Coordinates of C-alpha atoms in Angstrom, one line a residue:
X1 CA -73.0 -38.9 66.6
X2 CA -73.9 -36.8 69.6
X3 CA -75.1 -38.3 72.8
X4 CA -78.8 -38.8 73.4
X5 CA -80.6 -38.3 76.7
X6 CA -82.4 -41.3 78.2
X7 CA -85.5 -39.2 78.5
X8 CA -85.9 -39.4 74.7
X9 CA -86.3 -43.2 74.7
X10 CA -90.0 -43.0 73.9
X11 CA -91.4 -43.7 70.4
X12 CA -93.8 -46.2 69.1
X13 CA -92.3 -49.6 69.0
X14 CA -88.5 -49.4 69.5
X15 CA -87.4 -46.8 72.0
X16 CA -86.8 -43.3 70.5
X17 CA -83.1 -42.4 70.2
X18 CA -83.4 -38.9 69.0
X19 CA -85.1 -35.8 70.3
X20 CA -88.6 -35.4 68.9
X21 CA -89.5 -32.0 67.6
X22 CA -92.6 -33.1 65.7
X23 CA -95.6 -30.7 66.0
X24 CA -98.3 -31.8 68.4
X25 CA -100.9 -32.4 65.7
X26 CA -102.4 -35.5 64.2
X27 CA -99.5 -36.9 62.1
X28 CA -101.6 -37.8 59.0
X29 CA -99.1 -36.0 56.7
X30 CA -96.3 -38.0 58.1
X31 CA -98.1 -41.3 57.5
X32 CA -99.0 -40.2 54.0
X33 CA -95.4 -39.5 53.3
X34 CA -94.5 -42.9 54.6
X35 CA -97.0 -44.6 52.4
X36 CA -95.6 -42.8 49.4
X37 CA -92.1 -43.7 50.4
X38 CA -93.1 -47.3 50.7
X39 CA -94.3 -47.4 47.1
X40 CA -91.1 -45.8 45.8
X41 CA -88.9 -48.1 47.9
X42 CA -90.5 -51.2 46.5
X43 CA -90.1 -49.9 43.0
X44 CA -86.5 -49.0 43.8
X45 CA -85.6 -52.7 44.4
X46 CA -87.4 -53.7 41.2
X47 CA -85.4 -51.1 39.3
X48 CA -82.1 -52.3 40.8
X49 CA -83.0 -55.9 39.8
X50 CA -83.9 -54.8 36.3
X51 CA -80.6 -53.1 35.9
X52 CA -78.7 -56.1 37.2
X53 CA -80.6 -58.5 34.8
X54 CA -79.7 -56.1 31.9
X55 CA -76.0 -56.3 33.0
X56 CA -76.1 -52.6 33.8
X57 CA -73.3 -51.5 36.1
X58 CA -74.5 -50.1 39.4
X59 CA -72.5 -46.9 38.7
X60 CA -74.4 -46.4 35.5
X61 CA -77.7 -46.8 37.1
X62 CA -76.5 -44.4 39.8
X63 CA -76.1 -41.7 37.1
X64 CA -79.9 -42.0 36.5
X65 CA -80.5 -41.7 40.2
X66 CA -78.3 -38.8 41.0
X67 CA -77.9 -36.7 37.9
X68 CA -81.3 -35.1 37.8
X69 CA -81.5 -34.6 41.5
X70 CA -77.9 -33.3 41.8
X71 CA -78.5 -30.6 39.1
X72 CA -81.9 -29.6 40.5
X73 CA -80.7 -29.3 44.1
X74 CA -77.3 -27.7 43.3
X75 CA -78.7 -24.1 43.9
X76 CA -79.8 -25.2 47.3
X77 CA -76.3 -26.3 48.2
X78 CA -74.8 -23.0 46.9
X79 CA -77.3 -20.9 48.8
X80 CA -77.0 -22.8 52.1
X81 CA -73.4 -23.9 52.0
X82 CA -72.8 -22.3 55.5
X83 CA -75.6 -24.5 56.9
X84 CA -73.9 -27.6 55.5
X85 CA -70.4 -26.4 56.5
X86 CA -71.6 -26.1 60.1
X87 CA -72.5 -29.8 60.4
X88 CA -69.9 -32.1 62.0
X89 CA -68.0 -34.0 59.4
X90 CA -69.1 -37.4 60.7
X91 CA -72.7 -36.4 60.6
X92 CA -72.8 -35.2 57.0
X93 CA -70.7 -38.2 55.9
X94 CA -73.2 -40.5 57.6
X95 CA -76.1 -38.9 55.8
X96 CA -74.3 -39.0 52.4
X97 CA -73.0 -42.6 52.8
X98 CA -76.2 -43.9 54.2
X99 CA -78.6 -42.6 51.6
X100 CA -76.3 -41.5 48.8
X101 CA -73.9 -43.1 46.3
X102 CA -72.2 -45.6 48.7
X103 CA -75.5 -47.1 49.8
X104 CA -76.8 -47.2 46.2
X105 CA -73.7 -49.0 44.9
X106 CA -73.9 -51.6 47.8
X107 CA -77.6 -52.2 47.3
X108 CA -77.1 -52.5 43.5
X109 CA -74.2 -54.9 43.9
X110 CA -76.3 -57.0 46.3
X111 CA -79.2 -57.2 43.8
X112 CA -76.9 -58.8 41.3
X113 CA -76.7 -61.8 43.5
X114 CA -80.2 -62.2 45.0
X115 CA -83.8 -61.7 44.0
X116 CA -86.0 -58.7 44.7
X117 CA -87.9 -60.3 47.6
X118 CA -84.7 -61.1 49.5
X119 CA -83.2 -57.6 49.1
X120 CA -86.5 -55.9 49.9
X121 CA -86.8 -58.0 53.0
X122 CA -83.2 -57.7 54.4
X123 CA -82.5 -54.0 53.8
X124 CA -85.6 -52.2 55.1
X125 CA -86.8 -55.0 57.3
X126 CA -83.6 -55.0 59.5
X127 CA -83.3 -51.2 59.8
X128 CA -85.2 -51.1 63.1
X129 CA -82.8 -53.8 64.4
X130 CA -79.7 -51.8 63.5
X131 CA -81.3 -48.6 64.8
X132 CA -81.8 -50.2 68.2
X133 CA -78.2 -51.7 68.2
X134 CA -76.7 -48.2 67.4
X135 CA -78.8 -46.8 70.3
X136 CA -77.5 -49.6 72.6
X137 CA -74.0 -48.7 71.6
X138 CA -74.4 -45.0 72.3
X139 CA -76.6 -45.1 75.5
X140 CA -76.8 -48.6 76.9
X141 CA -79.2 -51.5 77.1
X142 CA -82.3 -49.3 77.6
X143 CA -82.4 -49.1 73.8
X144 CA -83.0 -52.9 73.7
X145 CA -86.2 -52.9 75.8
X146 CA -88.0 -54.4 72.8
X147 CA -85.7 -57.3 72.6
X148 CA -88.3 -60.0 71.9
X149 CA -89.4 -58.2 68.8
X150 CA -85.7 -57.6 67.8
X151 CA -85.0 -61.3 68.3
X152 CA -87.9 -62.1 66.0
X153 CA -86.3 -60.0 63.3
X154 CA -82.9 -61.7 63.9
X155 CA -84.6 -65.1 63.6
X156 CA -86.0 -64.1 60.2
X157 CA -82.5 -63.2 59.0
X158 CA -81.1 -66.5 60.4
X159 CA -83.9 -68.4 58.6
X160 CA -82.9 -66.9 55.3
X161 CA -79.2 -67.5 55.9
X162 CA -79.7 -71.1 57.2
X163 CA -81.7 -72.3 54.2
X164 CA -79.7 -70.5 51.6
X165 CA -76.2 -70.7 53.1
X166 CA -74.9 -73.1 50.4
X167 CA -75.8 -70.8 47.6
X168 CA -72.8 -68.6 47.3
X169 CA -74.4 -65.9 45.2
X170 CA -77.2 -65.5 47.6
X171 CA -74.9 -65.4 50.6
X172 CA -72.8 -62.6 49.0
X173 CA -76.0 -60.7 48.2
X174 CA -77.3 -61.1 51.8
X175 CA -74.1 -59.7 53.2
X176 CA -74.3 -56.6 51.0
X177 CA -78.0 -56.1 51.9
X178 CA -77.3 -56.2 55.6
X179 CA -74.4 -53.7 55.2
X180 CA -76.8 -51.4 53.3
X181 CA -79.4 -51.7 56.1
X182 CA -76.8 -50.7 58.7
X183 CA -75.8 -47.7 56.6
X184 CA -79.4 -46.6 56.2
X185 CA -80.1 -47.0 59.9
X186 CA -77.2 -44.7 60.6
X187 CA -78.4 -42.2 58.0
X188 CA -81.8 -42.2 59.6
X189 CA -80.4 -41.2 63.0
X190 CA -77.8 -38.8 61.6
X191 CA -80.5 -37.0 59.7
X192 CA -82.7 -36.8 62.8
X193 CA -79.8 -35.2 64.8
X194 CA -78.7 -32.9 62.1
X195 CA -81.8 -30.8 62.0
X196 CA -81.7 -30.5 58.2
X197 CA -84.9 -29.8 56.4
X198 CA -86.1 -32.4 53.9
X199 CA -84.9 -30.2 51.0
X200 CA -81.5 -29.6 52.6
X201 CA -81.1 -33.3 53.2
X202 CA -82.0 -34.2 49.6
X203 CA -79.7 -31.5 48.3
X204 CA -76.7 -32.7 50.4
X205 CA -77.2 -36.3 49.4
X206 CA -77.8 -35.7 45.7
X207 CA -75.1 -33.1 45.0
X208 CA -72.3 -34.8 46.9
X209 CA -73.2 -38.2 45.4
X210 CA -73.1 -36.7 41.9
X211 CA -69.8 -35.0 42.6
X212 CA -68.4 -38.4 43.7
X213 CA -69.8 -40.2 40.7
X214 CA -68.8 -38.0 37.8
X215 CA -65.0 -38.6 38.0
X216 CA -65.6 -42.4 37.9
X217 CA -67.9 -42.2 34.9
X218 CA -65.4 -39.9 33.1
X219 CA -62.9 -42.7 33.2
X220 CA -65.6 -45.4 32.6
X221 CA -68.2 -44.1 30.1
X222 CA -71.7 -45.5 30.7
X223 CA -71.9 -47.5 27.5
X224 CA -74.4 -49.9 28.9
X225 CA -76.7 -47.1 29.9
X226 CA -76.6 -45.5 26.5
X227 CA -77.5 -48.9 24.9
X228 CA -80.7 -49.3 26.9
X229 CA -84.0 -49.3 25.0
X230 CA -86.5 -46.4 25.5
X231 CA -88.7 -48.6 27.7
X232 CA -85.9 -49.3 30.1
X233 CA -85.0 -45.6 30.2
X234 CA -88.5 -44.8 31.1
X235 CA -88.6 -47.4 33.9
X236 CA -85.3 -46.3 35.5
X237 CA -85.8 -42.6 34.9
X238 CA -89.2 -42.5 36.6
X239 CA -88.2 -44.7 39.5
X240 CA -84.6 -43.7 40.2
X241 CA -84.4 -40.2 38.7
X242 CA -87.8 -38.9 39.8
X243 CA -89.1 -41.2 42.5
X244 CA -86.0 -42.1 44.5
X245 CA -83.8 -39.2 43.4
X246 CA -86.3 -36.4 44.1
X247 CA -89.5 -37.4 45.8
X248 CA -88.7 -40.2 48.2
X249 CA -85.7 -38.4 49.8
X250 CA -88.0 -35.5 50.6
X251 CA -90.9 -37.7 51.7
X252 CA -88.8 -39.9 54.0
X253 CA -87.0 -36.9 55.6
X254 CA -90.4 -35.2 56.1
X255 CA -91.7 -38.4 57.8
X256 CA -88.7 -38.5 60.1
X257 CA -89.5 -35.0 61.2
X258 CA -93.2 -35.7 61.8
X259 CA -93.1 -39.2 63.2
X260 CA -89.6 -39.7 64.6
X261 CA -86.6 -41.8 63.3
X262 CA -87.6 -45.2 64.5
X263 CA -91.3 -45.0 63.5
X264 CA -90.3 -43.8 60.1
X265 CA -87.8 -46.7 59.7
X266 CA -90.6 -49.3 60.3
X267 CA -92.3 -48.4 57.1
X268 CA -89.8 -50.7 55.4
X269 CA -91.6 -53.7 57.0
X270 CA -94.2 -53.7 54.3
X271 CA -91.7 -53.1 51.4
X272 CA -90.9 -56.8 50.8
X273 CA -94.6 -57.7 50.3
X274 CA -95.1 -55.0 47.7
X275 CA -91.7 -55.5 46.0
X276 CA -92.2 -59.3 45.8
X277 CA -95.6 -58.7 44.3
X278 CA -94.1 -56.5 41.6
X279 CA -91.2 -58.8 40.9
X280 CA -93.3 -61.9 40.4
X281 CA -95.0 -60.8 37.1
X282 CA -92.0 -58.7 35.9
X283 CA -89.2 -61.2 36.5
X284 CA -90.9 -64.5 37.3
X285 CA -89.3 -64.5 40.8
X286 CA -91.5 -66.6 43.0
X287 CA -90.3 -66.6 46.7
X288 CA -89.5 -70.0 48.1
X289 CA -90.6 -71.3 51.5
X290 CA -87.5 -70.1 53.3
X291 CA -87.8 -66.6 51.9
X292 CA -91.5 -66.5 52.8
X293 CA -90.7 -67.7 56.3
X294 CA -87.9 -65.3 56.8
X295 CA -90.0 -62.5 55.4
X296 CA -92.8 -63.3 57.7
X297 CA -90.6 -63.3 60.8
X298 CA -88.9 -60.0 59.9
X299 CA -92.2 -58.4 59.1
X300 CA -93.8 -59.8 62.3
X301 CA -90.9 -58.6 64.4
X302 CA -91.0 -55.1 63.1
X303 CA -94.7 -54.8 63.6
X304 CA -94.5 -56.3 67.1
X305 CA -91.9 -53.7 68.0
X306 CA -94.5 -51.0 67.3
X307 CA -97.0 -52.2 69.8
X308 CA -97.3 -49.7 72.7
X309 CA -95.7 -50.7 75.9
X310 CA -97.8 -51.1 79.0

């Protein structure tokens, strides 16, 4: 990842860690894209949990996620291959790993061990924390100027771990969720630095992920996926194939361009509330006191980080 000038440390909430090239207009389109992304993200966790409860392998669900998008965006990769070839290898690997197949498999594996509310809290809720830590690693302590808010996020994570540490399945899921959050934070910053358009980013993520996935599925046929009822196909297809695979990748990349990397990352603060609200009637998952406390601390810390500095 390329170095970042200290003069760019200015964004709402956490200090900016990437040059801002957003147009000087009211960013209503960026906020609309974030709201749309929030709805899809919440549904994403619900879909992962539904797949886990149906004993559907994450790699099989990944086929629903990446096959339609990979095929649709393949012409973009063919036409703009020189654009992608010009990217530093570490940069495009960070983009693909952080929002493509590796991230999907890690998040899907975590959802096999923990409920929707926990995954939807830990992954998007800790992205601003990891974004700030990456910035601190690349340019020093100036990136941690919002340390009280970041400590509030950390306290929320600690609350979840402290009250659920004896539950082995949950602890394993939490570890995977935090790894997924770190990967997504790195993707957010790598995408910001790359200068890729939303369509280019979606094409790179989808096509490369599909290329990585197909050899595995050739050796391990998706028998579980083929046995799903029509209702489950409709759920996963609309959320993963259309929403996550096509629309949210574009909307999130667009929001990053309009609002900046860290402001775009904070949309995840509201994901747990919506995701838990969806999981309650669908799966009967009622968050316990520790989950609600951890969720509240993480949400509060992220929102606190967005208050303008005086």
